[in-house]
Amino acid sequence: MSDAPGRTPMIEVRGARKAFGAAEVLRGIDLTVGRGEIVAIIGPSGSGKSTLLRAINHLETLDAGEIRLDGRRVNLPLRGRAFERHVNALRRQIGMVFQQFNLFPHLSVLDNLALAPMRARGLDRQEARALATTYLERVHIPEQAQKYPAQLSGGQQQRVAIARALCMRPKIMLFDEPTSALDPEMIKEVLDVMVELAEDGMTMIVVTHEMGFAREVADTIAFMDHGRIVEALPPAQFFTAARTERAQLFLSRILGH
Amino acid sequence: MGTRSRAAACLGAASIGRKNALVLILTASMLGGCSGSYSWGWYVVLPTTAQGLSNIQFLLSGLWQTVAISLCAVAISAPLGLLVALPGLARNRWIRSINRIYVEIIRSIPILALMLWVHYGLPILLGINFSAFTSGLITLIVSDSAFTAEIFRAGIQSIDKGQHEAAEALGLNYRDKMRDVIVPQAIRRILPALGNQFVYIVKMSSILSIVGVFELTKKANELTTTIYRPLEIYTFLCLEYLVLVLIISAGVRRLERWLTIDRRA
């Protein structure tokens, strides 16, 4: 978990705990993500990967622990309107990409991208659409601007979702299994866009089952199991010399087939 | 008359037992006897005679009131229904109960009782006097809003959680999320149900005749007192509503097509 000296890390998670009823999903998570660092979170399903990611932009509330974004605390004990304002201000700095894309089906691709800049950043329609066009070009589908999500392939939809998040000019991007709902032939086009983002220096946390991507792109691989980060290592070390038995077992299963 | 009453008797015997079936047979044969001897007088609503034409003109002169009151009612009750639905979606139990209390009470009041209460009760209790039109309008709006609220609640709840999360993750506040993302999608889904409610309002506006709004039904009542041909006149009245409802249906279908065309793959 490299961190440029003298700078605050982009994300700091300390002692994060979360239970759904009797099920403890996060059992004391510590994670530091430096500026421009790319962390891939891997692990078996039900290990708490998605919950951790969602807690970072407060789609899940923690039972205990704290999360800081660029030095500012995410989970503050505020209530009502004050809390909403605080959380919204933070969320505007965090881009989130979901497994199921979650595009707005009633809006054109361009308006999917332009909505948040207009509402949350106060741009007028023209500025917002210009911004949207810029980011559609970045994900290589400017020609789809006038279409509706249902008219696009899964890979195109996910790239629109990435562009939509980028339109808010976030400090960090969170990816929650971004390629798990895609047909195999469409995975690459999404991963390519993510690689370009990484090369541009974006800070990213990616929950993924794409071991190739994790190995090639991530600076750190965090292996989660049963609500804990069991190992966090650079990929070269993780794939060759994972120390724990659970990580080795997981790797043998996932790389075996 | 024979076949029909025999069929009715069979149905009756099958479902309600022998003794009741006997009563049914008697009733049916009596009714059958009446209808057999009734001679229709359609001339009262035939445009070919001067009398018929002026009757039709008289009956149709209520159309404007029916249309105006229905449009006003739906234009106000639909947004009101949405406003009532929103607290019903809150996590807080107390906020939710605002919605429950409103809906349960309002929709349990018979619309006729509500209208009499508004038109005759409020002047006595609070000294507020409304015109018949306004009283009727308030009644329709209040009554319909409870039903519309349930439709909106169901529609909004049917929207995938991921849509809420995507909007929230982009930093949209509650108002923007609902206005730009959730409600527009919900409206597309509940359009058939809202169309249903509109039809209901149009027909329910007929009870405004009781407080003296000169809409379609009131006109029919009036004509019946001068020309004693209630069956013909009320049949014509039914046709008037039928035409109105068919127009609404066609309009709603057009709207559905127009709104869903952009989602088609």
Coordinates of C-alpha atoms in Angstrom, one line a residue:
Chain A
M1 CA 0.0 0.0 0.0
S2 CA 2.3 2.6 -1.3
D3 CA 1.7 6.2 -0.3
A4 CA 3.6 9.3 -1.5
P5 CA 5.4 10.7 1.5
G6 CA 3.7 13.7 3.2
R7 CA 0.4 13.2 1.5
T8 CA -2.8 11.9 3.1
P9 CA -3.9 8.6 1.7
M10 CA -7.0 8.8 -0.5
I11 CA -8.9 6.2 1.4
E12 CA -8.4 5.1 5.0
V13 CA -10.6 2.4 6.5
R14 CA -10.1 1.7 10.2
G15 CA -11.7 -1.1 12.2
A16 CA -14.8 -1.3 9.9
R17 CA -17.5 -3.6 11.3
K18 CA -20.9 -4.5 9.9
A19 CA -23.4 -7.1 10.6
F20 CA -26.7 -8.0 8.8
G21 CA -28.7 -9.4 11.7
A22 CA -26.6 -12.2 13.1
A23 CA -24.3 -12.4 10.1
E24 CA -21.1 -10.5 10.6
V25 CA -20.1 -9.3 7.1
L26 CA -17.2 -7.0 8.0
R27 CA -15.2 -8.1 11.1
G28 CA -12.7 -5.3 11.6
I29 CA -11.3 -4.1 8.3
D30 CA -8.2 -1.9 7.9
L31 CA -7.3 -0.7 4.5
T32 CA -5.3 2.2 3.2
V33 CA -5.4 3.3 -0.5
G34 CA -2.9 5.8 -1.6
R35 CA -3.4 8.4 -4.3
G36 CA -3.3 6.8 -7.7
E37 CA -3.1 3.4 -6.2
I38 CA -5.2 0.5 -7.6
V39 CA -6.4 -2.0 -5.2
A40 CA -8.1 -5.2 -6.4
I41 CA -10.3 -6.9 -3.8
I42 CA -10.7 -10.6 -4.4
G43 CA -12.2 -13.4 -2.4
P44 CA -15.0 -15.9 -2.3
S45 CA -18.6 -14.7 -2.5
G46 CA -20.0 -13.7 0.9
S47 CA -16.6 -12.6 2.1
G48 CA -17.7 -8.9 2.5
K49 CA -16.0 -7.5 -0.6
S50 CA -19.0 -5.6 -1.9
T51 CA -20.2 -4.5 1.5
L52 CA -16.8 -2.9 2.1
L53 CA -16.9 -1.1 -1.2
R54 CA -20.4 0.1 -0.6
A55 CA -19.5 1.3 2.9
I56 CA -16.9 3.6 1.4
N57 CA -19.5 5.8 -0.3
H58 CA -22.0 5.1 2.5
L59 CA -24.4 2.9 0.5
E60 CA -24.0 0.7 3.6
T61 CA -23.7 2.2 7.1
L62 CA -21.0 0.7 9.3
D63 CA -21.7 -0.5 12.8
A64 CA -18.3 0.5 14.0
G65 CA -15.0 1.9 12.7
E66 CA -14.3 4.8 10.4
I67 CA -13.6 5.6 6.8
R68 CA -11.8 8.7 5.6
L69 CA -11.8 10.0 2.0
D70 CA -8.8 12.3 1.4
G71 CA -8.6 13.0 5.1
R72 CA -12.3 13.7 5.6
R73 CA -14.4 11.4 7.6
V74 CA -17.2 9.6 5.6
N75 CA -19.3 8.1 8.3
L76 CA -20.1 11.0 10.6
P77 CA -22.8 10.8 13.3
L78 CA -25.0 13.4 11.7
R79 CA -28.7 13.1 11.2
G80 CA -31.4 14.2 8.7
R81 CA -30.6 17.0 6.3
A82 CA -27.1 17.7 7.6
F83 CA -26.2 14.1 7.1
E84 CA -27.6 14.0 3.6
R85 CA -25.6 17.1 2.6
H86 CA -22.4 15.6 4.1
V87 CA -22.8 12.3 2.4
N88 CA -23.8 13.8 -1.0
A89 CA -20.8 16.1 -0.9
L90 CA -18.5 13.1 -0.4
R91 CA -20.3 10.9 -2.9
R92 CA -19.7 13.5 -5.6
Q93 CA -16.0 12.8 -5.1
I94 CA -16.5 9.0 -5.4
G95 CA -17.4 7.3 -8.6
M96 CA -19.2 4.0 -8.4
V97 CA -19.7 1.4 -11.0
F98 CA -22.1 -1.4 -10.3
Q99 CA -22.3 -5.0 -11.5
Q100 CA -25.7 -4.5 -13.0
F101 CA -24.7 -1.1 -14.6
N102 CA -27.8 0.6 -13.1
L103 CA -28.1 3.1 -16.0
F104 CA -31.3 5.2 -16.0
P105 CA -33.4 3.4 -18.7
H106 CA -35.7 6.4 -19.4
L107 CA -32.8 8.7 -20.2
S108 CA -30.7 8.8 -23.3
V109 CA -27.0 7.9 -22.9
L110 CA -26.1 11.5 -23.0
D111 CA -28.6 12.5 -20.4
N112 CA -27.5 9.6 -18.2
L113 CA -24.2 11.3 -18.1
A114 CA -25.4 14.9 -17.9
L115 CA -27.9 14.4 -15.1
A116 CA -25.6 14.4 -12.1
P117 CA -23.3 17.3 -13.3
M118 CA -26.5 19.4 -13.8
R119 CA -28.1 18.5 -10.5
A120 CA -25.2 18.0 -8.2
R121 CA -22.6 20.3 -9.7
G122 CA -24.9 23.0 -11.0
L123 CA -23.8 22.9 -14.6
D124 CA -26.4 24.1 -17.2
R125 CA -27.7 21.6 -19.7
Q126 CA -25.3 22.7 -22.5
E127 CA -22.2 22.5 -20.3
A128 CA -23.3 19.2 -18.9
R129 CA -23.8 17.7 -22.3
A130 CA -20.5 19.0 -23.5
L131 CA -18.9 17.3 -20.5
A132 CA -20.8 14.1 -21.2
T133 CA -19.7 14.1 -24.8
T134 CA -16.0 14.4 -23.6
Y135 CA -16.4 11.4 -21.4
L136 CA -18.3 9.3 -23.9
E137 CA -15.3 9.8 -26.2
R138 CA -13.0 8.6 -23.4
V139 CA -14.9 5.3 -23.2
H140 CA -14.9 5.1 -27.0
I141 CA -18.7 5.3 -27.7
P142 CA -19.4 8.9 -28.6
E143 CA -21.7 7.6 -31.5
Q144 CA -24.1 6.1 -28.9
A145 CA -25.0 9.4 -27.3
Q146 CA -28.6 9.6 -28.5
K147 CA -29.4 6.0 -27.9
Y148 CA -31.2 4.6 -24.8
P149 CA -29.5 2.1 -22.5
A150 CA -31.7 -0.8 -23.7
Q151 CA -30.3 -0.3 -27.2
L152 CA -26.7 -0.9 -26.1
S153 CA -24.8 -4.1 -25.5
G154 CA -23.8 -5.0 -22.0
G155 CA -20.2 -3.9 -22.5
Q156 CA -21.4 -0.6 -24.0
Q157 CA -23.7 -0.1 -21.1
Q158 CA -21.0 -0.6 -18.5
R159 CA -18.7 1.8 -20.4
V160 CA -21.5 4.3 -20.2
A161 CA -21.8 3.7 -16.5
I162 CA -18.1 4.3 -16.1
A163 CA -18.4 7.5 -18.1
R164 CA -21.3 8.6 -16.0
A165 CA -19.3 8.2 -12.8
L166 CA -16.3 10.0 -14.4
C167 CA -18.5 13.0 -15.3
M168 CA -18.5 14.0 -11.6
R169 CA -14.7 14.2 -11.8
P170 CA -14.3 11.9 -8.8
K171 CA -11.1 11.5 -6.8
I172 CA -11.5 7.8 -6.6
M173 CA -13.5 5.1 -8.6
L174 CA -15.1 2.1 -7.0
F175 CA -15.9 -0.9 -9.2
D176 CA -18.2 -3.5 -7.8
E177 CA -17.7 -6.6 -10.0
P178 CA -17.9 -4.5 -13.1
T179 CA -17.6 -7.4 -15.6
S180 CA -19.5 -10.2 -13.7
A181 CA -22.8 -9.5 -15.6
L182 CA -21.2 -9.4 -19.0
D183 CA -20.9 -11.9 -21.8
P184 CA -17.3 -13.1 -22.1
E185 CA -16.7 -11.3 -25.4
M186 CA -17.6 -8.0 -23.8
I187 CA -15.4 -8.2 -20.7
K188 CA -12.3 -7.0 -22.5
E189 CA -13.8 -3.7 -23.8
V190 CA -14.7 -2.8 -20.2
L191 CA -11.4 -3.9 -18.8
D192 CA -9.6 -1.9 -21.5
V193 CA -11.3 1.3 -20.4
M194 CA -10.4 0.5 -16.8
V195 CA -6.8 0.0 -17.7
E196 CA -6.7 3.4 -19.5
L197 CA -8.2 5.0 -16.3
A198 CA -5.5 3.4 -14.3
E199 CA -2.8 4.6 -16.6
D200 CA -4.2 8.1 -16.2
G201 CA -3.5 7.9 -12.5
M202 CA -7.0 7.4 -11.2
T203 CA -7.3 5.9 -7.7
M204 CA -9.3 2.8 -8.0
I205 CA -10.7 0.0 -5.8
V206 CA -12.0 -2.9 -7.8
V207 CA -13.9 -5.9 -6.5
T208 CA -13.3 -8.4 -9.2
H209 CA -13.0 -12.1 -10.2
E210 CA -10.8 -11.1 -13.2
M211 CA -7.5 -12.5 -12.0
G212 CA -5.8 -11.4 -15.2
F213 CA -6.8 -7.8 -14.6
A214 CA -5.9 -7.9 -10.9
R215 CA -2.5 -9.3 -11.8
E216 CA -1.7 -6.9 -14.6
V217 CA -3.2 -3.6 -13.3
A218 CA -3.5 -3.7 -9.5
D219 CA -0.8 -2.3 -7.3
T220 CA -2.2 -4.3 -4.4
I221 CA -4.3 -7.3 -4.1
A222 CA -6.5 -7.5 -1.0
F223 CA -7.8 -11.0 -0.4
M224 CA -10.9 -11.1 1.8
D225 CA -12.5 -14.0 3.5
H226 CA -15.2 -14.1 6.2
G227 CA -15.3 -10.4 6.7
R228 CA -11.5 -9.9 7.1
I229 CA -8.7 -8.8 4.8
V230 CA -6.6 -11.9 5.1
E231 CA -3.7 -10.7 2.9
A232 CA -2.8 -7.6 1.1
L233 CA 0.2 -7.9 -1.2
P234 CA 1.5 -6.7 -4.5
P235 CA 0.2 -9.1 -7.3
A236 CA 3.6 -10.6 -8.0
Q237 CA 3.9 -11.8 -4.4
F238 CA 0.3 -12.6 -4.0
F239 CA 0.1 -15.0 -6.9
T240 CA 3.3 -16.7 -6.3
A241 CA 3.7 -16.6 -2.5
A242 CA 0.4 -16.2 -0.8
R243 CA 1.1 -16.9 2.8
T244 CA -2.2 -18.0 4.2
E245 CA -3.7 -21.3 3.5
R246 CA -7.1 -19.8 2.7
A247 CA -5.6 -17.5 0.0
Q248 CA -3.7 -20.5 -1.5
L249 CA -6.9 -22.6 -1.6
F250 CA -8.9 -19.8 -3.2
L251 CA -6.1 -19.2 -5.8
S252 CA -5.9 -22.9 -6.6
R253 CA -9.6 -23.1 -7.1
I254 CA -9.9 -19.9 -9.2
L255 CA -6.8 -20.5 -11.3
G256 CA -7.4 -24.2 -11.6
H257 CA -10.3 -24.0 -14.0
Chain B
M1 CA -88.2 -14.7 -22.2
G2 CA -88.0 -18.4 -21.8
T3 CA -84.4 -19.3 -22.5
R4 CA -82.9 -16.5 -20.4
S5 CA -84.8 -17.2 -17.3
R6 CA -84.2 -20.9 -17.6
A7 CA -80.5 -20.3 -17.9
A8 CA -80.7 -18.0 -14.9
A9 CA -82.6 -20.6 -12.9
C10 CA -79.9 -23.2 -13.8
L11 CA -77.2 -20.9 -12.6
G12 CA -79.1 -20.1 -9.5
A13 CA -79.8 -23.7 -8.7
A14 CA -76.2 -24.5 -9.1
S15 CA -74.9 -21.9 -6.8
I16 CA -77.4 -21.0 -4.2
G17 CA -79.5 -24.0 -3.3
R18 CA -83.1 -25.0 -4.1
K19 CA -85.1 -22.6 -2.0
N20 CA -83.3 -19.5 -3.2
A21 CA -83.3 -20.8 -6.7
L22 CA -87.1 -20.8 -6.6
V23 CA -87.2 -17.2 -5.6
L24 CA -84.8 -16.4 -8.3
I25 CA -86.9 -18.1 -10.9
L26 CA -90.0 -16.2 -9.8
T27 CA -88.1 -12.9 -9.9
A28 CA -86.6 -13.6 -13.2
S29 CA -89.9 -14.5 -14.8
M30 CA -91.5 -11.4 -13.4
L31 CA -88.7 -9.2 -14.8
G32 CA -88.9 -11.1 -18.0
G33 CA -92.6 -10.4 -18.2
C34 CA -92.0 -6.6 -17.7
S35 CA -89.3 -6.3 -20.3
G36 CA -91.5 -8.2 -22.7
S37 CA -94.3 -5.8 -22.5
Y38 CA -92.2 -2.6 -22.4
S39 CA -92.4 -0.6 -25.5
W40 CA -89.3 1.5 -26.1
G41 CA -89.6 5.1 -27.0
W42 CA -86.3 5.8 -28.6
Y43 CA -87.8 8.8 -30.4
V44 CA -86.9 10.9 -27.3
V45 CA -83.2 10.7 -28.2
L46 CA -83.4 10.4 -32.0
P47 CA -81.8 13.3 -33.8
T48 CA -84.2 12.8 -36.7
T49 CA -87.0 14.6 -34.9
A50 CA -86.9 18.1 -33.8
Q51 CA -87.9 17.0 -30.3
G52 CA -85.2 14.3 -30.2
L53 CA -82.6 16.7 -31.4
S54 CA -83.3 19.3 -28.8
N55 CA -83.3 16.6 -26.1
I56 CA -79.9 15.4 -27.3
Q57 CA -78.6 18.9 -27.3
F58 CA -79.9 19.3 -23.8
L59 CA -78.3 16.1 -22.6
L60 CA -75.0 16.9 -24.3
S61 CA -74.9 20.4 -22.8
G62 CA -73.7 18.7 -19.5
L63 CA -70.6 17.4 -21.3
W64 CA -68.5 20.5 -20.7
Q65 CA -69.1 20.3 -16.9
T66 CA -68.3 16.6 -16.8
V67 CA -65.1 17.0 -18.8
A68 CA -64.0 20.2 -16.9
I69 CA -64.5 18.7 -13.5
S70 CA -62.8 15.4 -14.4
L71 CA -59.8 17.1 -15.9
C72 CA -59.5 19.5 -12.9
A73 CA -59.9 16.6 -10.5
V74 CA -57.3 14.3 -12.1
A75 CA -54.8 17.2 -12.7
I76 CA -54.8 17.9 -8.9
S77 CA -55.4 14.5 -7.4
A78 CA -52.5 12.8 -9.3
P79 CA -49.8 15.1 -7.9
L80 CA -51.5 15.1 -4.6
G81 CA -51.5 11.3 -4.6
L82 CA -47.8 11.4 -5.3
L83 CA -47.3 13.7 -2.3
V84 CA -49.3 11.4 -0.1
A85 CA -47.3 8.3 -1.4
L86 CA -43.9 9.7 -0.6
P87 CA -44.2 9.6 3.2
G88 CA -45.5 6.0 2.8
L89 CA -42.0 5.1 1.5
A90 CA -40.1 6.5 4.4
R91 CA -38.0 4.3 6.7
N92 CA -39.4 6.1 9.8
R93 CA -42.5 4.4 11.1
W94 CA -44.1 7.6 12.2
I95 CA -43.7 9.3 8.8
R96 CA -45.0 6.2 7.2
S97 CA -48.1 6.3 9.4
I98 CA -49.0 9.7 7.9
N99 CA -49.5 8.0 4.6
R100 CA -51.4 5.0 6.1
I101 CA -53.8 7.1 8.1
Y102 CA -54.6 9.4 5.2
V103 CA -55.1 6.5 2.8
E104 CA -57.1 4.2 5.1
I105 CA -59.5 6.9 6.3
I106 CA -60.1 8.6 3.0
R107 CA -60.6 5.5 0.9
S108 CA -63.1 4.1 3.5
I109 CA -65.4 7.1 3.2
P110 CA -68.2 6.5 0.7
I111 CA -67.8 9.2 -1.9
L112 CA -71.4 10.3 -1.6
A113 CA -71.1 10.8 2.1
L114 CA -67.9 12.7 1.6
M115 CA -69.5 15.0 -0.9
L116 CA -72.5 15.7 1.3
W117 CA -70.2 16.4 4.2
V118 CA -68.1 18.9 2.2
H119 CA -71.1 20.6 0.6
Y120 CA -73.6 20.7 3.5
G121 CA -71.4 19.9 6.6
L122 CA -68.6 22.5 6.2
P123 CA -70.9 25.5 5.9
I124 CA -72.6 24.5 9.2
L125 CA -69.4 23.5 11.1
L126 CA -66.9 26.0 9.8
G127 CA -68.9 28.6 7.9
I128 CA -67.2 27.7 4.7
N129 CA -69.5 27.7 1.7
F130 CA -68.4 26.2 -1.6
S131 CA -70.2 26.2 -4.9
A132 CA -71.6 22.9 -5.9
F133 CA -68.8 22.6 -8.5
T134 CA -66.1 23.3 -5.9
S135 CA -67.6 20.9 -3.4
G136 CA -67.8 18.2 -6.0
L137 CA -64.2 18.9 -7.2
I138 CA -62.8 18.8 -3.6
T139 CA -64.7 15.5 -3.0
L140 CA -63.3 13.9 -6.2
I141 CA -59.8 15.1 -5.5
V142 CA -59.6 14.0 -1.9
S143 CA -61.2 10.6 -2.6
D144 CA -59.1 9.9 -5.7
S145 CA -55.9 11.0 -4.1
A146 CA -56.0 8.1 -1.6
F147 CA -56.3 5.6 -4.4
T148 CA -53.7 7.4 -6.6
A149 CA -51.3 7.5 -3.6
E150 CA -51.4 3.7 -3.4
I151 CA -50.8 3.4 -7.1
F152 CA -47.8 5.7 -6.8
R153 CA -46.5 3.9 -3.8
A154 CA -46.7 0.5 -5.6
G155 CA -45.1 2.0 -8.7
I156 CA -42.2 3.6 -6.9
Q157 CA -41.6 0.5 -4.8
S158 CA -41.4 -1.5 -8.0
I159 CA -38.3 0.4 -9.2
D160 CA -35.1 -1.6 -8.7
K161 CA -33.0 -0.7 -5.7
G162 CA -30.0 -0.3 -8.1
Q163 CA -31.7 2.8 -9.5
H164 CA -31.8 4.4 -6.1
E165 CA -28.2 3.4 -5.4
A166 CA -27.0 4.7 -8.8
A167 CA -28.6 8.1 -8.2
E168 CA -27.4 8.3 -4.6
A169 CA -23.8 7.3 -5.6
L170 CA -23.8 10.2 -8.1
G171 CA -24.5 12.5 -5.2
L172 CA -28.1 13.4 -6.1
N173 CA -30.2 14.5 -3.2
Y174 CA -33.6 12.9 -2.4
R175 CA -35.6 15.4 -4.4
D176 CA -33.5 15.2 -7.5
K177 CA -33.3 11.4 -7.2
M178 CA -37.1 11.1 -7.1
R179 CA -37.9 13.8 -9.7
D180 CA -35.3 12.8 -12.3
V181 CA -34.8 9.1 -11.8
I182 CA -37.4 7.2 -9.8
V183 CA -40.8 8.9 -10.4
P184 CA -40.4 9.2 -14.2
Q185 CA -39.8 5.4 -14.3
A186 CA -42.6 4.7 -11.9
I187 CA -45.1 6.8 -13.9
R188 CA -44.4 4.8 -17.0
R189 CA -45.2 1.6 -15.1
I190 CA -48.4 2.9 -13.4
L191 CA -49.8 4.6 -16.5
P192 CA -52.5 2.0 -17.1
A193 CA -53.5 2.1 -13.4
L194 CA -53.6 5.9 -13.5
G195 CA -55.7 5.7 -16.7
N196 CA -58.1 3.5 -14.8
Q197 CA -58.4 6.1 -12.0
F198 CA -59.2 8.8 -14.6
V199 CA -62.0 6.6 -16.0
Y200 CA -63.2 6.2 -12.4
I201 CA -63.2 9.9 -11.8
V202 CA -65.2 10.6 -15.0
K203 CA -67.9 8.2 -13.9
M204 CA -67.8 9.3 -10.3
S205 CA -68.4 12.9 -11.3
S206 CA -72.0 11.7 -11.9
I207 CA -72.7 12.0 -8.2
L208 CA -72.1 15.7 -8.4
S209 CA -75.6 15.8 -9.9
I210 CA -76.8 15.4 -6.3
V211 CA -75.5 18.7 -5.1
G212 CA -76.7 20.4 -8.4
V213 CA -73.7 20.5 -10.7
F214 CA -75.2 20.5 -14.2
E215 CA -73.0 17.7 -15.7
L216 CA -74.2 14.8 -17.8
T217 CA -76.1 12.9 -15.2
K218 CA -77.9 16.0 -13.8
K219 CA -79.0 16.8 -17.3
A220 CA -80.4 13.3 -17.7
N221 CA -82.2 13.6 -14.4
E222 CA -83.7 16.9 -15.4
L223 CA -84.9 15.6 -18.8
T224 CA -86.4 12.5 -17.1
T225 CA -88.6 14.7 -15.0
T226 CA -90.0 16.5 -18.0
I227 CA -90.2 13.6 -20.4
Y228 CA -90.9 10.4 -18.6
R229 CA -88.6 8.1 -20.6
P230 CA -85.9 7.2 -18.0
L231 CA -84.8 3.9 -19.7
E232 CA -84.1 5.6 -23.0
I233 CA -82.5 8.7 -21.4
Y234 CA -80.2 6.8 -19.1
T235 CA -79.2 4.4 -21.8
F236 CA -78.2 7.4 -23.8
L237 CA -76.3 8.7 -20.7
C238 CA -74.4 5.4 -20.5
L239 CA -73.4 5.8 -24.2
E240 CA -72.2 9.3 -23.4
Y241 CA -69.9 8.0 -20.7
L242 CA -68.9 5.1 -22.9
V243 CA -67.7 7.5 -25.6
L244 CA -65.8 9.6 -23.0
V245 CA -64.1 6.5 -21.5
L246 CA -63.1 5.2 -24.9
I247 CA -61.5 8.5 -25.7
I248 CA -59.6 8.4 -22.4
S249 CA -58.5 4.8 -23.1
A250 CA -57.2 5.7 -26.5
G251 CA -55.4 8.7 -25.1
V252 CA -53.7 6.6 -22.3
R253 CA -52.7 4.0 -24.8
R254 CA -51.1 6.7 -27.0
L255 CA -49.3 8.1 -24.0
E256 CA -48.0 4.6 -23.1
R257 CA -46.7 4.1 -26.6
W258 CA -45.1 7.5 -26.6
L259 CA -43.4 7.0 -23.2
T260 CA -42.1 3.5 -23.9
I261 CA -40.9 4.0 -27.4
D262 CA -37.5 5.3 -26.1
R263 CA -36.9 2.2 -24.0
R264 CA -37.4 -0.2 -26.9
A265 CA -34.3 -2.0 -27.9

